PDB file of C-alpha atoms in Angstrom:
ATOM      1  CA  MET A  42       0.433   0.027  -0.275  1.00 61.00           C
ATOM      2  CA  SER A  43       1.293   3.419  -1.187  1.00 88.00           C
ATOM      3  CA  ASP A  44       0.988   6.640   0.980  1.00 93.00           C
ATOM      4  CA  LEU A  45      -0.672   9.954   0.023  1.00 95.00           C
ATOM      5  CA  TYR A  46       0.180  12.947   1.711  1.00 96.00           C
ATOM      6  CA  VAL A  47      -1.867  15.946   1.711  1.00 97.00           C
ATOM      7  CA  THR A  48      -1.456  19.538   2.827  1.00 97.00           C
ATOM      8  CA  TRP A  49      -4.365  21.808   4.276  1.00 97.00           C
ATOM      9  CA  SER A  50      -4.502  23.702   1.473  1.00 98.00           C
ATOM     10  CA  GLU A  51      -5.354  20.883  -1.079  1.00 98.00           C
ATOM     11  CA  TYR A  52      -7.541  19.423   1.691  1.00 98.00           C
ATOM     12  CA  HIS A  53      -9.584  22.679   1.714  1.00 97.00           C
ATOM     13  CA  LYS A  54      -9.705  22.751  -2.176  1.00 98.00           C
ATOM     14  CA  LYS A  55     -10.353  19.449  -2.606  1.00 98.00           C
ATOM     15  CA  ILE A  56     -13.859  20.054  -0.574  1.00 98.00           C
ATOM     16  CA  GLU A  57     -14.143  22.981  -2.614  1.00 98.00           C
ATOM     17  CA  ARG A  58     -14.025  20.884  -5.637  1.00 98.00           C
ATOM     18  CA  LEU A  59     -16.656  18.624  -3.746  1.00 98.00           C
ATOM     19  CA  ALA A  60     -19.177  21.175  -3.079  1.00 98.00           C
ATOM     20  CA  VAL A  61     -18.880  22.406  -6.945  1.00 98.00           C
ATOM     21  CA  LYS A  62     -19.607  19.025  -8.292  1.00 98.00           C
ATOM     22  CA  ILE A  63     -22.153  18.418  -5.898  1.00 98.00           C
ATOM     23  CA  TYR A  64     -24.099  21.903  -7.052  1.00 98.00           C
ATOM     24  CA  GLN A  65     -23.420  20.622 -10.816  1.00 98.00           C
ATOM     25  CA  ALA A  66     -25.410  17.927 -10.139  1.00 98.00           C
ATOM     26  CA  ASN A  67     -28.456  20.073  -9.610  1.00 97.00           C
ATOM     27  CA  TRP A  68     -29.697  17.871  -6.909  1.00 97.00           C
ATOM     28  CA  GLU A  69     -31.438  19.348  -3.719  1.00 96.00           C
ATOM     29  CA  PHE A  70     -30.991  18.150  -0.205  1.00 98.00           C
ATOM     30  CA  ASN A  71     -32.103  19.885   2.749  1.00 96.00           C
ATOM     31  CA  GLN A  72     -29.719  18.768   5.631  1.00 97.00           C
ATOM     32  CA  ILE A  73     -25.983  17.684   5.398  1.00 98.00           C
ATOM     33  CA  VAL A  74     -24.957  14.573   8.014  1.00 98.00           C
ATOM     34  CA  CYS A  75     -21.384  14.255   8.341  1.00 97.00           C
ATOM     35  CA  ILE A  76     -19.438  11.000  10.082  1.00 97.00           C
ATOM     36  CA  ALA A  77     -17.329  12.321  12.573  1.00 94.00           C
ATOM     37  CA  LYS A  78     -14.610  12.582  13.323  1.00 89.00           C
ATOM     38  CA  GLY A  79     -13.466  12.316   9.656  1.00 92.00           C
ATOM     39  CA  GLY A  80     -16.436  13.886   7.809  1.00 96.00           C
ATOM     40  CA  LEU A  81     -16.577  16.993  10.583  1.00 96.00           C
ATOM     41  CA  ARG A  82     -14.241  19.039   8.403  1.00 97.00           C
ATOM     42  CA  VAL A  83     -16.156  18.326   5.597  1.00 98.00           C
ATOM     43  CA  GLY A  84     -19.693  18.487   6.743  1.00 98.00           C
ATOM     44  CA  ASP A  85     -18.884  22.398   8.490  1.00 98.00           C
ATOM     45  CA  ILE A  86     -17.350  23.884   5.094  1.00 98.00           C
ATOM     46  CA  LEU A  87     -20.019  22.360   2.595  1.00 98.00           C
ATOM     47  CA  CYS A  88     -23.232  23.547   5.314  1.00 97.00           C
ATOM     48  CA  ARG A  89     -21.204  26.937   5.558  1.00 98.00           C
ATOM     49  CA  ILE A  90     -20.990  26.942   1.393  1.00 98.00           C
ATOM     50  CA  TYR A  91     -24.548  25.461   0.843  1.00 98.00           C
ATOM     51  CA  GLY A  92     -26.474  27.309   4.115  1.00 97.00           C
ATOM     52  CA  LYS A  93     -28.047  23.899   5.030  1.00 97.00           C
ATOM     53  CA  PRO A  94     -27.904  22.468   8.440  1.00 97.00           C
ATOM     54  CA  LEU A  95     -25.570  20.514   9.867  1.00 97.00           C
ATOM     55  CA  ALA A  96     -25.909  16.877  11.713  1.00 97.00           C
ATOM     56  CA  ILE A  97     -23.389  14.892  12.999  1.00 97.00           C
ATOM     57  CA  LEU A  98     -23.466  11.050  13.420  1.00 96.00           C
ATOM     58  CA  ALA A  99     -20.484  10.096  15.940  1.00 94.00           C
ATOM     59  CA  ALA A 100     -18.536   6.764  14.553  1.00 91.00           C
ATOM     60  CA  SER A 101     -15.825   4.863  15.391  1.00 81.00           C
ATOM     61  CA  SER A 102     -13.913   1.918  13.659  1.00 71.00           C
ATOM     62  CA  TYR A 103     -10.019   2.796  14.013  1.00 55.00           C
ATOM     63  CA  GLY A 104      -7.818   2.404  16.627  1.00 51.00           C
ATOM     64  CA  GLY A 105      -4.644   0.534  17.491  1.00 49.00           C
ATOM     65  CA  SER A 106      -0.971   1.427  16.242  1.00 53.00           C
ATOM     66  CA  GLN A 107      -1.415   4.780  15.076  1.00 50.00           C
ATOM     67  CA  ASN A 108      -4.755   4.677  14.693  1.00 48.00           C
ATOM     68  CA  ARG A 109      -4.451   2.229  11.571  1.00 54.00           C
ATOM     69  CA  VAL A 110      -6.099  -0.966  12.840  1.00 53.00           C
ATOM     70  CA  ARG A 111      -9.661  -1.260  11.651  1.00 60.00           C
ATOM     71  CA  GLY A 112     -12.044  -2.537  13.900  1.00 64.00           C
ATOM     72  CA  GLU A 113     -15.719  -3.132  14.765  1.00 81.00           C
ATOM     73  CA  ILE A 114     -17.868   0.040  14.008  1.00 84.00           C
ATOM     74  CA  THR A 115     -19.491   1.710  17.047  1.00 88.00           C
ATOM     75  CA  PHE A 116     -22.127   4.645  16.286  1.00 91.00           C
ATOM     76  CA  SER A 117     -23.233   7.308  18.880  1.00 89.00           C
ATOM     77  CA  HIS A 118     -26.795   6.616  20.255  1.00 90.00           C
ATOM     78  CA  HIS A 119     -28.452   9.465  19.011  1.00 91.00           C
ATOM     79  CA  LEU A 120     -27.303  12.036  15.616  1.00 93.00           C
ATOM     80  CA  THR A 121     -26.508  15.374  17.259  1.00 95.00           C
ATOM     81  CA  MET A 122     -28.964  18.566  14.637  1.00 94.00           C
ATOM     82  CA  THR A 123     -30.227  21.687  15.015  1.00 92.00           C
ATOM     83  CA  THR A 124     -33.595  21.073  13.135  1.00 93.00           C
ATOM     84  CA  GLU A 125     -36.338  19.747  14.571  1.00 91.00           C
ATOM     85  CA  THR A 126     -36.441  16.623  11.927  1.00 92.00           C
ATOM     86  CA  LEU A 127     -33.702  15.694  10.046  1.00 93.00           C
ATOM     87  CA  GLY A 128     -35.068  16.108   6.388  1.00 92.00           C
ATOM     88  CA  ASN A 129     -35.901  14.393   3.479  1.00 96.00           C
ATOM     89  CA  ARG A 130     -33.333  14.354   1.031  1.00 97.00           C
ATOM     90  CA  VAL A 131     -29.630  14.046   3.018  1.00 98.00           C
ATOM     91  CA  LEU A 132     -26.008  14.854   1.687  1.00 98.00           C
ATOM     92  CA  LEU A 133     -24.002  12.013   3.670  1.00 98.00           C
ATOM     93  CA  VAL A 134     -20.470  13.147   3.988  1.00 98.00           C
ATOM     94  CA  ASP A 135     -16.962  11.503   5.208  1.00 97.00           C
ATOM     95  CA  ASP A 136     -13.605  12.407   4.394  1.00 97.00           C
ATOM     96  CA  LEU A 137     -12.908   9.081   2.403  1.00 96.00           C
ATOM     97  CA  VAL A 138     -14.614   5.435   2.026  1.00 95.00           C
ATOM     98  CA  ASP A 139     -12.243   3.016   2.315  1.00 92.00           C
ATOM     99  CA  SER A 140     -13.602  -0.613   3.050  1.00 91.00           C
ATOM    100  CA  GLY A 141     -16.963   0.989   2.132  1.00 93.00           C
ATOM    101  CA  VAL A 142     -18.120  -0.348   5.987  1.00 91.00           C
ATOM    102  CA  SER A 143     -18.698   3.142   7.552  1.00 92.00           C
ATOM    103  CA  LEU A 144     -20.238   4.619   5.092  1.00 95.00           C
ATOM    104  CA  ARG A 145     -23.196   2.016   4.149  1.00 95.00           C
ATOM    105  CA  GLU A 146     -23.580   1.130   8.169  1.00 94.00           C
ATOM    106  CA  SER A 147     -24.304   4.993   8.387  1.00 96.00           C
ATOM    107  CA  MET A 148     -26.644   4.704   5.370  1.00 97.00           C
ATOM    108  CA  ASN A 149     -28.161   1.580   7.460  1.00 95.00           C
ATOM    109  CA  TRP A 150     -28.012   3.622  10.618  1.00 95.00           C
ATOM    110  CA  LEU A 151     -29.808   6.762   9.347  1.00 97.00           C
ATOM    111  CA  GLU A 152     -32.585   4.341   7.384  1.00 96.00           C
ATOM    112  CA  GLU A 153     -33.401   2.752  10.772  1.00 95.00           C
ATOM    113  CA  ARG A 154     -34.181   5.459  12.413  1.00 94.00           C
ATOM    114  CA  TYR A 155     -35.243   8.191  10.337  1.00 95.00           C
ATOM    115  CA  GLY A 156     -36.702   6.125   7.479  1.00 91.00           C
ATOM    116  CA  ASN A 157     -40.170   6.877   7.727  1.00 94.00           C
ATOM    117  CA  GLU A 158     -38.645  10.723   7.019  1.00 93.00           C
ATOM    118  CA  LEU A 159     -36.103  10.063   4.444  1.00 96.00           C
ATOM    119  CA  GLU A 160     -36.874   9.821   0.828  1.00 97.00           C
ATOM    120  CA  GLU A 161     -32.983   9.928   0.178  1.00 97.00           C
ATOM    121  CA  ILE A 162     -29.697   9.701   0.925  1.00 98.00           C
ATOM    122  CA  ARG A 163     -26.425  10.163  -1.372  1.00 98.00           C
ATOM    123  CA  THR A 164     -22.990  10.175   0.091  1.00 98.00           C
ATOM    124  CA  ALA A 165     -19.791  12.751  -0.636  1.00 98.00           C
ATOM    125  CA  VAL A 166     -16.019  12.078   0.228  1.00 98.00           C
ATOM    126  CA  LEU A 167     -12.983  13.251  -0.660  1.00 98.00           C
ATOM    127  CA  TRP A 168     -11.080   9.818  -1.528  1.00 98.00           C
ATOM    128  CA  TYR A 169     -12.803   6.676  -2.775  1.00 98.00           C
ATOM    129  CA  LYS A 170     -10.634   3.777  -2.465  1.00 96.00           C
ATOM    130  CA  ALA A 171     -10.775   0.716  -5.087  1.00 95.00           C
ATOM    131  CA  HIS A 172     -11.478  -1.506  -2.417  1.00 94.00           C
ATOM    132  CA  SER A 173     -14.677  -0.050  -1.329  1.00 95.00           C
ATOM    133  CA  LEU A 174     -17.888  -2.014  -1.357  1.00 95.00           C
ATOM    134  CA  ILE A 175     -19.880   0.946  -1.928  1.00 95.00           C
ATOM    135  CA  THR A 176     -19.335   3.540  -4.578  1.00 97.00           C
ATOM    136  CA  PRO A 177     -20.131   6.994  -3.121  1.00 98.00           C
ATOM    137  CA  ASP A 178     -22.603   9.115  -5.431  1.00 98.00           C
ATOM    138  CA  TYR A 179     -19.876  12.431  -5.307  1.00 98.00           C
ATOM    139  CA  TYR A 180     -16.404  11.969  -4.817  1.00 98.00           C
ATOM    140  CA  MET A 181     -13.019  14.031  -5.814  1.00 98.00           C
ATOM    141  CA  ASP A 182     -10.306  11.513  -6.296  1.00 97.00           C
ATOM    142  CA  TYR A 183     -10.803   7.621  -7.376  1.00 97.00           C
ATOM    143  CA  LEU A 184      -7.726   5.904  -5.985  1.00 96.00           C
ATOM    144  CA  PRO A 185      -7.051   2.537  -7.594  1.00 95.00           C
ATOM    145  CA  ASP A 186      -3.964   1.576  -5.494  1.00 94.00           C
ATOM    146  CA  ASN A 187      -5.990   2.068  -1.543  1.00 92.00           C
ATOM    147  CA  PRO A 188      -2.985   4.154  -0.611  1.00 93.00           C
ATOM    148  CA  TRP A 189      -3.200   4.708   3.160  1.00 92.00           C
ATOM    149  CA  ILE A 190      -4.236   8.807   3.279  1.00 95.00           C
ATOM    150  CA  HIS A 191      -1.768  11.301   5.187  1.00 94.00           C
ATOM    151  CA  GLN A 192      -4.525  13.984   6.443  1.00 93.00           C
ATOM    152  CA  PRO A 193      -3.236  17.585   7.436  1.00 95.00           C
ATOM    153  CA  PHE A 194      -4.604  16.953  11.011  1.00 92.00           C
ATOM    154  CA  GLU A 195      -3.108  13.677  11.124  1.00 89.00           C
ATOM    155  CA  PRO A 196      -0.049  15.343  13.988  1.00 90.00           C
ATOM    156  CA  TYR A 197      -2.611  16.134  16.385  1.00 89.00           C
ATOM    157  CA  GLU A 198      -3.448  12.512  16.781  1.00 85.00           C
ATOM    158  CA  GLN A 199       0.692  11.828  17.701  1.00 87.00           C
ATOM    159  CA  ILE A 200       1.133  14.999  20.575  1.00 91.00           C
ATOM    160  CA  SER A 201      -0.459  15.006  23.641  1.00 92.00           C
ATOM    161  CA  PRO A 202      -1.363  18.452  25.701  1.00 92.00           C
ATOM    162  CA  THR A 203       1.860  18.386  27.751  1.00 93.00           C
ATOM    163  CA  GLU A 204       4.437  17.974  24.471  1.00 91.00           C
ATOM    164  CA  LEU A 205       2.076  20.626  22.784  1.00 90.00           C
ATOM    165  CA  ALA A 206       2.816  23.186  26.002  1.00 90.00           C
ATOM    166  CA  ALA A 207       6.266  22.628  25.922  1.00 90.00           C
ATOM    167  CA  SER A 208       6.741  23.589  22.566  1.00 87.00           C
ATOM    168  CA  TYR A 209       4.783  26.595  23.026  1.00 86.00           C
ATOM    169  CA  LEU A 210       7.336  27.445  25.987  1.00 79.00           C
ATOM    170  CA  VAL A 211      10.521  26.684  23.913  1.00 65.00           C
ATOM    171  CA  LYS A 212       8.734  29.113  21.571  1.00 63.00           C
ATOM    172  CA  GLU A 213       7.788  31.667  23.333  1.00 62.00           C
ATOM    173  CA  ALA A 214      10.898  31.945  25.381  1.00 53.00           C
TER     174      ALA A 214
END
């Protein structure tokens, strides 16, 4: 497996280009649901661009050494949202689709809890890996060699508050 390194600038440009791709599809949606943690930044920027409410579905499936070991997916008990209802056309976003399990299970989670409200769920991600069991509706990059993606916020997973504070003490001295 190769590695793909992404800068903050590249990351934000991909989100902007994804917003344009969704816009060009002429699909009207009334709610964005992001899968947290990875989809938080994507969902935040898309909700600002589109002026649509953002709901958050917390999910976790990676852990272990350097947060690279995929395990069983765990979801929050509730969807966090500021609207009274979910809406009937939902854009479900994440940063990437790797195996496809998180995206598929997130769709199932929404259907189980909000199926009576939902007419359609479409999915959007920045990166779509070849070994995914599902194809997202919107994506920026198709990755045929399934690389490990090093996103710009990854360093925060490797530093403790103590180390961060110490680095600022040195800089301020």
